[in-house]
mmCIF file of C-alpha atoms in Angstrom:
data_model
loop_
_atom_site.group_PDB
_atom_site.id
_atom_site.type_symbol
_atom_site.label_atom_id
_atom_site.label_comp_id
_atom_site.label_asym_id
_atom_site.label_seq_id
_atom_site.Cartn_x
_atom_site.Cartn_y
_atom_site.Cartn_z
ATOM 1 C CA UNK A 1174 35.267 97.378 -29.802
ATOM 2 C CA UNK A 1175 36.014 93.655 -29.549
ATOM 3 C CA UNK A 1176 37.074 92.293 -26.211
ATOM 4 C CA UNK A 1177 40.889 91.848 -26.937
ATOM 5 C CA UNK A 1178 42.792 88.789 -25.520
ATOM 6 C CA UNK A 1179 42.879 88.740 -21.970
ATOM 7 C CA UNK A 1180 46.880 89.515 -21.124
ATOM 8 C CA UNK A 1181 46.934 86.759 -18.618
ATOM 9 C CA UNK A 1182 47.265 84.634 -21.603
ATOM 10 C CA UNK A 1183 50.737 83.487 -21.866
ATOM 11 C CA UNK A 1184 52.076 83.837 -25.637
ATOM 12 C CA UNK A 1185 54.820 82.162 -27.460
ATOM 13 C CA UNK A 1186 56.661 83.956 -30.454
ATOM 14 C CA UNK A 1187 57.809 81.274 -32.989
ATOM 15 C CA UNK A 1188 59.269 83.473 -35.486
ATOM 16 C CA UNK A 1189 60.939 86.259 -34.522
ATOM 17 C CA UNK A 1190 64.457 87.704 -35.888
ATOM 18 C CA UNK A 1191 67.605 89.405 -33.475
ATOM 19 C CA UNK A 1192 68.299 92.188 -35.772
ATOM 20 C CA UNK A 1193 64.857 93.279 -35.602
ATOM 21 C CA UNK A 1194 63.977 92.629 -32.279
ATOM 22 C CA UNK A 1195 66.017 94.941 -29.975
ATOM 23 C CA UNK A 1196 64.621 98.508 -29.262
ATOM 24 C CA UNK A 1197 66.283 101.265 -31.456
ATOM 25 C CA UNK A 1198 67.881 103.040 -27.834
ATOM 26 C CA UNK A 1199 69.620 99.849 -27.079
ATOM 27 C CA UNK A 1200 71.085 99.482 -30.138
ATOM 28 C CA UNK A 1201 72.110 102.854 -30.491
ATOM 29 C CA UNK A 1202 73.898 102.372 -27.024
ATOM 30 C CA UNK A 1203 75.258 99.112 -28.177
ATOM 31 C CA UNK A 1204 77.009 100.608 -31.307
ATOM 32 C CA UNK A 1205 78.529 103.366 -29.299
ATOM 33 C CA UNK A 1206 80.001 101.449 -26.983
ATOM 34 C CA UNK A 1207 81.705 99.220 -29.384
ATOM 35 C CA UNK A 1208 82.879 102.265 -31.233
ATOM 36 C CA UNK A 1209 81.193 101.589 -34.575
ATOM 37 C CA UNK A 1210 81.181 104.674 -36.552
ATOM 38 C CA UNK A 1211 77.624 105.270 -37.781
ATOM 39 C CA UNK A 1212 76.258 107.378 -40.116
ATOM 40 C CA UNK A 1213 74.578 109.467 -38.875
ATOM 41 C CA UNK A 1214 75.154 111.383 -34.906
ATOM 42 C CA UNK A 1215 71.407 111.676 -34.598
ATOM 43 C CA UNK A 1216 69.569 109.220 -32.757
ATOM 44 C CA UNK A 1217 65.976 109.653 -34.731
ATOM 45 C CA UNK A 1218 68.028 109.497 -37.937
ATOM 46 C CA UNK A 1219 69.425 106.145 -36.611
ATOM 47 C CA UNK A 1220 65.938 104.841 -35.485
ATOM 48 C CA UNK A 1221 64.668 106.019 -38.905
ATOM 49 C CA UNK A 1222 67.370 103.971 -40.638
ATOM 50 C CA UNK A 1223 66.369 100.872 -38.671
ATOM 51 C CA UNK A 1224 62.651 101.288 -38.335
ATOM 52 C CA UNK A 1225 60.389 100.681 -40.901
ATOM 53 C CA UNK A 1226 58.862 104.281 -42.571
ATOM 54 C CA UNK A 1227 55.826 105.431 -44.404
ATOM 55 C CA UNK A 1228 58.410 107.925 -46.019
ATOM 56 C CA UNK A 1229 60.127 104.629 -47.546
ATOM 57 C CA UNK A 1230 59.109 102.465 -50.498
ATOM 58 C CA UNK A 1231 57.535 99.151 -49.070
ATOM 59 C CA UNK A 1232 59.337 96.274 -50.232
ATOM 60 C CA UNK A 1233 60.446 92.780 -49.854
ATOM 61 C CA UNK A 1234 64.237 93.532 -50.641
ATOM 62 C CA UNK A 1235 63.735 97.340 -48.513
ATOM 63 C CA UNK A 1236 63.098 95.282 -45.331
ATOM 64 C CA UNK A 1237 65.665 92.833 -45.817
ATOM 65 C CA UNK A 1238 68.160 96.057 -46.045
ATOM 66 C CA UNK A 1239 66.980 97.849 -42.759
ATOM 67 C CA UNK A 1240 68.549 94.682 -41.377
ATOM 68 C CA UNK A 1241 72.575 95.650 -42.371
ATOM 69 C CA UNK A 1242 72.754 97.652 -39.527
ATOM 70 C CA UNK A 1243 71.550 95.905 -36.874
ATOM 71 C CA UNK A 1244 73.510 92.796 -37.761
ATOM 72 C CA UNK A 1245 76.605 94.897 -38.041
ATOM 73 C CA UNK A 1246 76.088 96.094 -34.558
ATOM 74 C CA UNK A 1247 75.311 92.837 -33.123
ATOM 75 C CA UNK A 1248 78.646 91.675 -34.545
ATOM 76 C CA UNK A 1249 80.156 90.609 -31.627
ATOM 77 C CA UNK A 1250 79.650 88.389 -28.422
ATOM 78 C CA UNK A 1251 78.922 90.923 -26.251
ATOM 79 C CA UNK A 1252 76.817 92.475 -28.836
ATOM 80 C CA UNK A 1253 74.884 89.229 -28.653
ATOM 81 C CA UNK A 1254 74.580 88.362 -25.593
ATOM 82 C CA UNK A 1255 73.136 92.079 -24.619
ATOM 83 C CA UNK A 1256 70.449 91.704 -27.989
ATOM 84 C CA UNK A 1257 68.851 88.365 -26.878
ATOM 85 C CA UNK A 1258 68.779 89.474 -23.177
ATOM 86 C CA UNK A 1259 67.298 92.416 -23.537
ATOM 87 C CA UNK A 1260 64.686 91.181 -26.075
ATOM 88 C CA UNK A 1261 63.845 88.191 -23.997
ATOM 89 C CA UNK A 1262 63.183 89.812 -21.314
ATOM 90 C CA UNK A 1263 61.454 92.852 -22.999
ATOM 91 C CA UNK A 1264 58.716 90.401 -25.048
ATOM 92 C CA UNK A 1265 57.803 89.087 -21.276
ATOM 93 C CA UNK A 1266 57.274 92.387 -19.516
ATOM 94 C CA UNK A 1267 55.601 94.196 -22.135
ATOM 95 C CA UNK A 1268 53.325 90.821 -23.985
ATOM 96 C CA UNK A 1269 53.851 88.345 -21.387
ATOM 97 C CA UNK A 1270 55.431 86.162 -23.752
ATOM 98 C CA UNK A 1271 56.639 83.361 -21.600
ATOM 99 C CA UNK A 1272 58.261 81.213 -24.827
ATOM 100 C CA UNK A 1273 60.655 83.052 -27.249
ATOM 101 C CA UNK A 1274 62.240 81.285 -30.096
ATOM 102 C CA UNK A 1275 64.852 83.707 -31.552
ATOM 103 C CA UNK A 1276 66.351 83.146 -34.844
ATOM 104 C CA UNK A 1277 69.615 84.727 -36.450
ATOM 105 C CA UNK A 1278 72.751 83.920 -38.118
ATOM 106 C CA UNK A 1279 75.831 83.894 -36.271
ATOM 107 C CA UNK A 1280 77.709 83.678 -39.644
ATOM 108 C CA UNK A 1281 76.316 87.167 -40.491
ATOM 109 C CA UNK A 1282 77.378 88.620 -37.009
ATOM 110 C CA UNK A 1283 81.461 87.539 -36.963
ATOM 111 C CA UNK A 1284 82.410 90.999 -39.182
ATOM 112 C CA UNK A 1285 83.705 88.239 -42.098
ATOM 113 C CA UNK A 1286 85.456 85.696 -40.084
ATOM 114 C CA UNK A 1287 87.266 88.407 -37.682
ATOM 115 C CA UNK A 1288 85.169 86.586 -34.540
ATOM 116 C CA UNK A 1289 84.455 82.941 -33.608
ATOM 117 C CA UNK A 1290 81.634 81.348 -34.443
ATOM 118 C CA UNK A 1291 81.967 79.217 -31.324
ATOM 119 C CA UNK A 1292 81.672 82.484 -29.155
ATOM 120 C CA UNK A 1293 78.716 84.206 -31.248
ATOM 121 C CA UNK A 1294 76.439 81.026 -30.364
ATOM 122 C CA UNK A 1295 77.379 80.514 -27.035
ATOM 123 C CA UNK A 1296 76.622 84.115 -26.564
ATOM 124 C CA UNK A 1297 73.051 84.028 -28.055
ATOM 125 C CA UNK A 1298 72.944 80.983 -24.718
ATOM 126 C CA UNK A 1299 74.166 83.178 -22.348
ATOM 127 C CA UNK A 1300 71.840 85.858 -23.426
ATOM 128 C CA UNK A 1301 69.189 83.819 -22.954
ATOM 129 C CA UNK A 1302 70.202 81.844 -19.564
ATOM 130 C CA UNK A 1303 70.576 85.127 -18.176
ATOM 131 C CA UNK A 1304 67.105 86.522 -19.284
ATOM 132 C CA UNK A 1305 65.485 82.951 -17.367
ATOM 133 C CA UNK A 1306 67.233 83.917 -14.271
ATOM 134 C CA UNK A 1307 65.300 86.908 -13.918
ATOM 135 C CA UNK A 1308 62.145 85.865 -15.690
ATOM 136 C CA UNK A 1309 59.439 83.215 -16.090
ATOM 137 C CA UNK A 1310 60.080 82.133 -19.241
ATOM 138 C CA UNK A 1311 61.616 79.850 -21.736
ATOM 139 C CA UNK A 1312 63.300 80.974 -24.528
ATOM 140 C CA UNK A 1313 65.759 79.074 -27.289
ATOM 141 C CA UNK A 1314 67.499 80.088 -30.199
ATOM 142 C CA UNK A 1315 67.244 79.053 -34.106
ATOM 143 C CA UNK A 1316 70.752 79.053 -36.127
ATOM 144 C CA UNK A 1317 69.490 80.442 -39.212
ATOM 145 C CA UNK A 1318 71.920 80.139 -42.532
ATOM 146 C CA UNK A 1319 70.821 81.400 -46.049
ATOM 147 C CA UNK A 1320 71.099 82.878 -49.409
ATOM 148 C CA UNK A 1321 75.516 84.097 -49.305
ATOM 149 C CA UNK A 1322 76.327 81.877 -47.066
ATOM 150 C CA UNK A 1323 78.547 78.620 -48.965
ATOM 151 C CA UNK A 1324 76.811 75.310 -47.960
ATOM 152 C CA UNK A 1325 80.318 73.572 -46.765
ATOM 153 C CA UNK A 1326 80.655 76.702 -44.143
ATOM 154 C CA UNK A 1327 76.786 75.623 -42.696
ATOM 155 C CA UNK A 1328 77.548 72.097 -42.468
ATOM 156 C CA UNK A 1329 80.041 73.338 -39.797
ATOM 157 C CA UNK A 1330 77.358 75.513 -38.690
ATOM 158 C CA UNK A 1331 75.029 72.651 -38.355
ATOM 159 C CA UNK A 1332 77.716 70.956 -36.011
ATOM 160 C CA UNK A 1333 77.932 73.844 -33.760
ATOM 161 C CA UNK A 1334 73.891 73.394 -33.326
ATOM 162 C CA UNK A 1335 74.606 69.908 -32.448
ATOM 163 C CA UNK A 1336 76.811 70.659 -30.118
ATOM 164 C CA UNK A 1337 75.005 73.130 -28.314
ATOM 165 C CA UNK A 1338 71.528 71.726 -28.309
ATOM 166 C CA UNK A 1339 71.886 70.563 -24.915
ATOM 167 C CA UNK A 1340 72.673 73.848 -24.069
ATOM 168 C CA UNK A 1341 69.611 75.646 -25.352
ATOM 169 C CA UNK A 1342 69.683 75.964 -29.204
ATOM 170 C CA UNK A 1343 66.602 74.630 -30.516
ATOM 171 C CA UNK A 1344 66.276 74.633 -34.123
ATOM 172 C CA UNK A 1345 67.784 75.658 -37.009
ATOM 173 C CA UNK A 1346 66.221 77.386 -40.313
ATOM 174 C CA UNK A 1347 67.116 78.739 -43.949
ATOM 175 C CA UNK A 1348 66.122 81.736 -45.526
ATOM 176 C CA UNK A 1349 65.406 81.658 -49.432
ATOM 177 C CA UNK A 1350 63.767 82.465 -51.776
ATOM 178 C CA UNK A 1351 65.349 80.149 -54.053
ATOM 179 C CA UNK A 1352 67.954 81.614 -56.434
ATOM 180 C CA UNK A 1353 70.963 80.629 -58.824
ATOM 181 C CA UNK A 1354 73.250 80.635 -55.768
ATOM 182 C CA UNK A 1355 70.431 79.131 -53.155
ATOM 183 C CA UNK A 1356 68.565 75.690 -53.755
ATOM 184 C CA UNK A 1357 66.656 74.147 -50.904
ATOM 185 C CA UNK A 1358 67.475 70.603 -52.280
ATOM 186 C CA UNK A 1359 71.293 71.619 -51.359
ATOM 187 C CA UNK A 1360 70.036 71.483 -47.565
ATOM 188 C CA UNK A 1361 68.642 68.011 -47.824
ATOM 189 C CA UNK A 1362 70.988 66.080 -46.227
ATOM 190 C CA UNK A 1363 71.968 69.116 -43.641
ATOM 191 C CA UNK A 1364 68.365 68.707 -42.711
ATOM 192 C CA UNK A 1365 68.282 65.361 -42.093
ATOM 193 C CA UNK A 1366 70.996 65.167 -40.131
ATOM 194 C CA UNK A 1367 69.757 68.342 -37.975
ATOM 195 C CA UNK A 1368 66.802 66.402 -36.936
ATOM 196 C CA UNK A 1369 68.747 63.063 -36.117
ATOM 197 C CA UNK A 1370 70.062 65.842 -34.016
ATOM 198 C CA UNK A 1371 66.917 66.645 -31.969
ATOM 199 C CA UNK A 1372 66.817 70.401 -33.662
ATOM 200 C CA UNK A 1373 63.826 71.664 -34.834
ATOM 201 C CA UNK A 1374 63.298 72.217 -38.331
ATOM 202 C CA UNK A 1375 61.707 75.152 -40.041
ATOM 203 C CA UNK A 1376 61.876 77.072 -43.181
ATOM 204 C CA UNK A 1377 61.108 80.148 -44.415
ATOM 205 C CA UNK A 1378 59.006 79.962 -47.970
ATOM 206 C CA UNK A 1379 55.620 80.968 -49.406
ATOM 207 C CA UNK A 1380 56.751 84.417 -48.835
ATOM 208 C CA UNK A 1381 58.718 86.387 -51.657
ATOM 209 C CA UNK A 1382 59.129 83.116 -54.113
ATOM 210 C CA UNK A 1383 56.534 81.438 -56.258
ATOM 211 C CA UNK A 1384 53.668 79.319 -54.997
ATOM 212 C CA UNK A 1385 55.258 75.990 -56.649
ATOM 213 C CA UNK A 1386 58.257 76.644 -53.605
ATOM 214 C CA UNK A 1387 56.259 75.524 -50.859
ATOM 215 C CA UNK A 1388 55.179 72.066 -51.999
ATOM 216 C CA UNK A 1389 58.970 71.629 -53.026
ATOM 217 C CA UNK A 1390 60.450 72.438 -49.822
ATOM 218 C CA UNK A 1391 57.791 70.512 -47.860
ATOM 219 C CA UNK A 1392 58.589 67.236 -49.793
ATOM 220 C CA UNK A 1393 62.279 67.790 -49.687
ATOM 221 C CA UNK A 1394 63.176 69.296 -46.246
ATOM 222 C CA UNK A 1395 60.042 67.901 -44.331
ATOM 223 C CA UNK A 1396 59.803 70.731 -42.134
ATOM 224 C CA UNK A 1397 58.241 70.716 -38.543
ATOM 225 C CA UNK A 1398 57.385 74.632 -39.006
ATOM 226 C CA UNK A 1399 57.150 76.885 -42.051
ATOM 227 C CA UNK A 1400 57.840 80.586 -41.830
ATOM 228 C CA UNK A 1401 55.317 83.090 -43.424
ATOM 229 C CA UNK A 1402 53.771 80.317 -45.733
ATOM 230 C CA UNK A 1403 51.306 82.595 -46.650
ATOM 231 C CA UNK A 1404 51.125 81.764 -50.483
ATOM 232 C CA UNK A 1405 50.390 78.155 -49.649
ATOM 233 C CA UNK A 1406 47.004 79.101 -49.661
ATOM 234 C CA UNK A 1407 46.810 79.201 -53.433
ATOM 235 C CA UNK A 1408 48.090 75.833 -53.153
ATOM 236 C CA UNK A 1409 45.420 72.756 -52.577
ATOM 237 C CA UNK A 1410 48.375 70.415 -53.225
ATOM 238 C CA UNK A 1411 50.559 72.115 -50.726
ATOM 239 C CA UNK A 1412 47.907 72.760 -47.889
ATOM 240 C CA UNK A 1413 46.921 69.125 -47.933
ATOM 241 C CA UNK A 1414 50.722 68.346 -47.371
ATOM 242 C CA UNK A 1415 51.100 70.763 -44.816
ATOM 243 C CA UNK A 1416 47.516 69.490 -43.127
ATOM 244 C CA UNK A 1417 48.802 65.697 -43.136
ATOM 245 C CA UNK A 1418 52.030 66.102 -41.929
ATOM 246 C CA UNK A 1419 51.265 68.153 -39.236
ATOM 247 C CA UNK A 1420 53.225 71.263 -40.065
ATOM 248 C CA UNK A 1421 52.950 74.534 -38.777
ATOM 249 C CA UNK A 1422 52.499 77.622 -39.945
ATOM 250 C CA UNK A 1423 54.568 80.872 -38.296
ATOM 251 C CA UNK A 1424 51.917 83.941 -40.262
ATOM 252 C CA UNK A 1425 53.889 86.969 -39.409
ATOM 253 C CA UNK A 1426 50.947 89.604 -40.699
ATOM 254 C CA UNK A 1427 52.403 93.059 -40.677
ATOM 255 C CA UNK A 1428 55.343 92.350 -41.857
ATOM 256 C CA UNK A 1429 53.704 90.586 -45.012
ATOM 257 C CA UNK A 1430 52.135 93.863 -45.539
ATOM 258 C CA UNK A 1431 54.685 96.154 -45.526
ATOM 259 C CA UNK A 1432 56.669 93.725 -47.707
ATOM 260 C CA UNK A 1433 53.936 93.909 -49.785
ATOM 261 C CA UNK A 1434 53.944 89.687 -50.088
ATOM 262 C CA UNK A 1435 50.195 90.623 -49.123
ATOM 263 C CA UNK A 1436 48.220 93.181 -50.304
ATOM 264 C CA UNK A 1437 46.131 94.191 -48.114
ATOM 265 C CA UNK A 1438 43.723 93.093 -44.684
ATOM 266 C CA UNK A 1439 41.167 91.396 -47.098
ATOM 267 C CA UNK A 1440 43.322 89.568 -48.366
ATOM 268 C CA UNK A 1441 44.943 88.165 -45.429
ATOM 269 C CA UNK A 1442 41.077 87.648 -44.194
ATOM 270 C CA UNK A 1443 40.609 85.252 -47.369
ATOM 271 C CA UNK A 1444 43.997 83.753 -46.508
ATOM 272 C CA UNK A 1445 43.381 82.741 -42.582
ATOM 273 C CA UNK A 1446 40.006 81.565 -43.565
ATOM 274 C CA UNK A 1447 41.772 79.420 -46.488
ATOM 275 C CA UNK A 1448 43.903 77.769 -44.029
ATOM 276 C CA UNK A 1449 40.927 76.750 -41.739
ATOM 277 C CA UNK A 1450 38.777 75.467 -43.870
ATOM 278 C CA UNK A 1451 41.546 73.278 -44.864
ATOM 279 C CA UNK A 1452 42.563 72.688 -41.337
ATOM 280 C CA UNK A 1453 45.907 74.478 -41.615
ATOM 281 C CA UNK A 1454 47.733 75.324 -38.144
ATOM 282 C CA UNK A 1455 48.978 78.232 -37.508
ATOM 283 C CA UNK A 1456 50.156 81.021 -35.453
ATOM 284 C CA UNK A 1457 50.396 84.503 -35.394
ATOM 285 C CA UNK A 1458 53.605 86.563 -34.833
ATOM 286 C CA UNK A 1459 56.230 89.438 -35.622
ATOM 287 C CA UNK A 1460 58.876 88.402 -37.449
ATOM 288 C CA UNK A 1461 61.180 91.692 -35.769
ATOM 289 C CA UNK A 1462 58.552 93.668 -33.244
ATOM 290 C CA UNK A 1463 61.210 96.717 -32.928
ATOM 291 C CA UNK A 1464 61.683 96.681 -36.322
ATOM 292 C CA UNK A 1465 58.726 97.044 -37.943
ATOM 293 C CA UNK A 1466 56.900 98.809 -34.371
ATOM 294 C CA UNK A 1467 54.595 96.094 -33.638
ATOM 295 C CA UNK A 1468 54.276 93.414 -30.776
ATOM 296 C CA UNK A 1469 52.374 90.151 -31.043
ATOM 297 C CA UNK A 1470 49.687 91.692 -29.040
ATOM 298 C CA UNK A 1471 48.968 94.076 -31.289
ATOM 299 C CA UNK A 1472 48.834 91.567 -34.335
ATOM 300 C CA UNK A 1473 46.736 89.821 -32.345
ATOM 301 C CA UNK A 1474 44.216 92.772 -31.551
ATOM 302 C CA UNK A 1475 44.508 94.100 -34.910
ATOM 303 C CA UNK A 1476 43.253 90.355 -36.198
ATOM 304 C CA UNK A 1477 40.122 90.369 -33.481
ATOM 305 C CA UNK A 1478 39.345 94.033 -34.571
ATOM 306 C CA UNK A 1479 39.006 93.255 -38.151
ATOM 307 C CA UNK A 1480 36.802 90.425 -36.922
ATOM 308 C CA UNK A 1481 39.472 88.243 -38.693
ATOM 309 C CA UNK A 1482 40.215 86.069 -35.911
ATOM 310 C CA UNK A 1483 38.124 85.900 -32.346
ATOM 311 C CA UNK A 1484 39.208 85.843 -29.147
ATOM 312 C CA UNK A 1485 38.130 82.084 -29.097
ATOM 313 C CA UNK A 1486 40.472 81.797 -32.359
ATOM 314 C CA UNK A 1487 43.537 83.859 -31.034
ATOM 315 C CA UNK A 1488 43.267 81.527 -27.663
ATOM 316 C CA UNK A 1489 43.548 78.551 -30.130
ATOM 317 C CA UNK A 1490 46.842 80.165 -31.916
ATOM 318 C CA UNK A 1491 48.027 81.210 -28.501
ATOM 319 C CA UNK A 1492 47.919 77.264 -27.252
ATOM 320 C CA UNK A 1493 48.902 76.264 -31.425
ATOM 321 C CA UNK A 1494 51.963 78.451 -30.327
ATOM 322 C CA UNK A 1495 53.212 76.640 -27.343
ATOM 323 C CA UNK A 1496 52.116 72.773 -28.368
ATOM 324 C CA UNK A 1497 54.623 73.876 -31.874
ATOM 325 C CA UNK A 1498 57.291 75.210 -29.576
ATOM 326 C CA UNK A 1499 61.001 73.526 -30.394
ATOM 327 C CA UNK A 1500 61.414 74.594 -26.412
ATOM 328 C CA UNK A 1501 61.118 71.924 -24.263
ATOM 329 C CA UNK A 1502 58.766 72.068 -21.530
ATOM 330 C CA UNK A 1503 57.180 75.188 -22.162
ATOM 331 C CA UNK A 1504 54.455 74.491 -19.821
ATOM 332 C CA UNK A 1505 56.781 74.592 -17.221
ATOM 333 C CA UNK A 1506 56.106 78.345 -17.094
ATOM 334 C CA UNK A 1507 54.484 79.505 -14.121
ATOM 335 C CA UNK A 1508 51.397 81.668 -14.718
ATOM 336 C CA UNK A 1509 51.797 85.041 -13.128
ATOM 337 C CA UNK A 1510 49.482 85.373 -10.089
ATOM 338 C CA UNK A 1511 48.818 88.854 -10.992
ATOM 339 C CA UNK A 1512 47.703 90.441 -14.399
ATOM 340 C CA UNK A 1513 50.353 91.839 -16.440
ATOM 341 C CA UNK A 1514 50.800 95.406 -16.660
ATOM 342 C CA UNK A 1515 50.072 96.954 -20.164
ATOM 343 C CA UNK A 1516 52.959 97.324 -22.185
ATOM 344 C CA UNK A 1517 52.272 101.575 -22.360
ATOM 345 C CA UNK A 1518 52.409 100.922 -18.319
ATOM 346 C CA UNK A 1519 55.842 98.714 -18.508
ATOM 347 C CA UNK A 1520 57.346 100.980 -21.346
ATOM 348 C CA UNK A 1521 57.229 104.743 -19.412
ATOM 349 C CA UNK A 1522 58.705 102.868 -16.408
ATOM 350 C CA UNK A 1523 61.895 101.775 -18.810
ATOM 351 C CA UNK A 1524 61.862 105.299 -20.049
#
């Protein structure tokens, strides 16, 4: 067996989503307490209904639905604030993962205009402010609009990032693919004026729509990050972009695989190796950990045991990770002067 990353090695998770990020108990004691009815009185059914399954169809569209759930149950300040706490400080005990961007969409979380948006974000802040008093680390949220959401309601939303980026938001992000209803050039000007801003900017593409997309939304968004931008590697004219502008990539494996937007660990072999010969960044993470019941560690291993990546290569994604960080001083951090406990270790003692 390969010698896996040593877990002293602090880790930053770049693309990582709130509805799939909190553990299936404390959502299930999340929805109870706010009295949402539920379908189903059994907790495995419920972790079944939020969890990815071998007895389900993999599919780009299936994953996006485990996800109605969890952002109904989040729907709600309180809701918030207890999801980004708890997965902040979960990622550090059981990965050590001293930087957390968090991405979600408060607009999808206010039960159809019932809540304030106001109160949703500065929720996802105090989540997070309260995670740094107890822990190491340094985490910051991404406002994330997309496809249903009108483009006059996210310029507001764009404003709200403004206004809170002193406060801890760091970046914002849209979700495609591109559609009748969803056009990345409508977000031009939003993403301009984001950056004047100070936010972050990243994008989700290269994922579920056609190779063409990533080329397009690099030229017309000019992202600092992509997320997934796995199909740029069947693009020469869009990795040389992506290589001279300095962009990112945020490679999110298993979840590419059980959306089926790769086929397979060969392929993904062919892709990583793609991207370094063409002197692609990029790093490695989950996308939604609880969700689809994997941790960036084990991404990480899984790479090194496939002989896909080395532990000399996962070090250099590990620092890629932090140097692409939207958090500010993220080597701040201090290193732990002991090793950190495995996560089987940290997880019996939460049981």
């Amino acid at each position: 067996m390969p010698r896996p990353l040593a877990r002293s090695v602090p880790l930053a998770e770049l693309h990582c989503h709130l509805g799939g990020a909190v553990t299936p108990a404390i959502m299930w004691g999340i929805a109870h307490a706010q009295g949402i009815k539920l379908p189903t009185k059994d907790y495995w059914e419920f972790r079944d209904m939020i969890t990815v399954s071998a007895r389900r169809n993999r599919s780009f569209d299936g994953y996006l639905q485990l996800f109605h759930w969890t952002e109904l149950i989040q729907s709600s300040p309180l809701a918030v604030e207890r999801s980004v706490y708890e997965v902040v400080g979960g990622a550090y005990r059981k990965n050590n993962v001293t930087t957390m961007e968090l991405r979600f969409n408060p607009m999808k979380r206010n039960r159809g205009g019932e809540q304030d948006l106001d109160h949703i974000i500065a929720a996802a802040v105090r989540g997070m402010d309260k995670a740094t008093l107890e822990y190491p680390v340094k985490p910051g949220p991404h406002l994330l609009p997309g496809p249903g959401v009108p483009v006059r309601a996210q310029r507001d939303h764009r404003r709200e990032g403004h206004h809170l980026r002193d406060r801890g938001v760091v970046g914002i992000d849209i979700a495609g693919p591109e559609a009748a209803t969803f056009r990345v050039a409508d977000y031009r000007r939003l993403f301009r004026r984001a950056r004047q801003y100070g936010l972050g900017l990243t994008v989700h593409t290269g994922e579920s729509g056609p190779i063409e997309e990533v080329a397009r939304v690099v030229e017309l968004l000019e992202p600092d990050r992509i997320g997934h931008g796995v199909k740029a590697a069947y693009d020469p004219r869009a990795m040389a972009m992506i290589r001279d502008r300095g962009i990112v990539l945020e490679i999110c494996p298993t979840s590419n695989l059980n959306t089926r937007v790769v086929s397979g660990w060969d392929e993904f072999r062919w892709i990583l190796d793609t991207f370094r010969q063409n002197e692609v960044r990029f790093t490695i993470n989950t996308d939604g950990p609880e969700m689809l019941k994997t941790y960036i560690r084990d991404e990480l291993a899984q790479l090194g045991r496939l002989g896909i990546l080395s532990v000399a290569d996962q070090e250099i994604v590990a620092a890629t990770s932090l140097a692409a960080s939207f958090v500010p001083n993220v080597t701040d951090v201090s290193p732990s002067r002991l090793e950190p406990a495995p996560r089987g270790v940290v997880e019996r003692e939460e049981a």
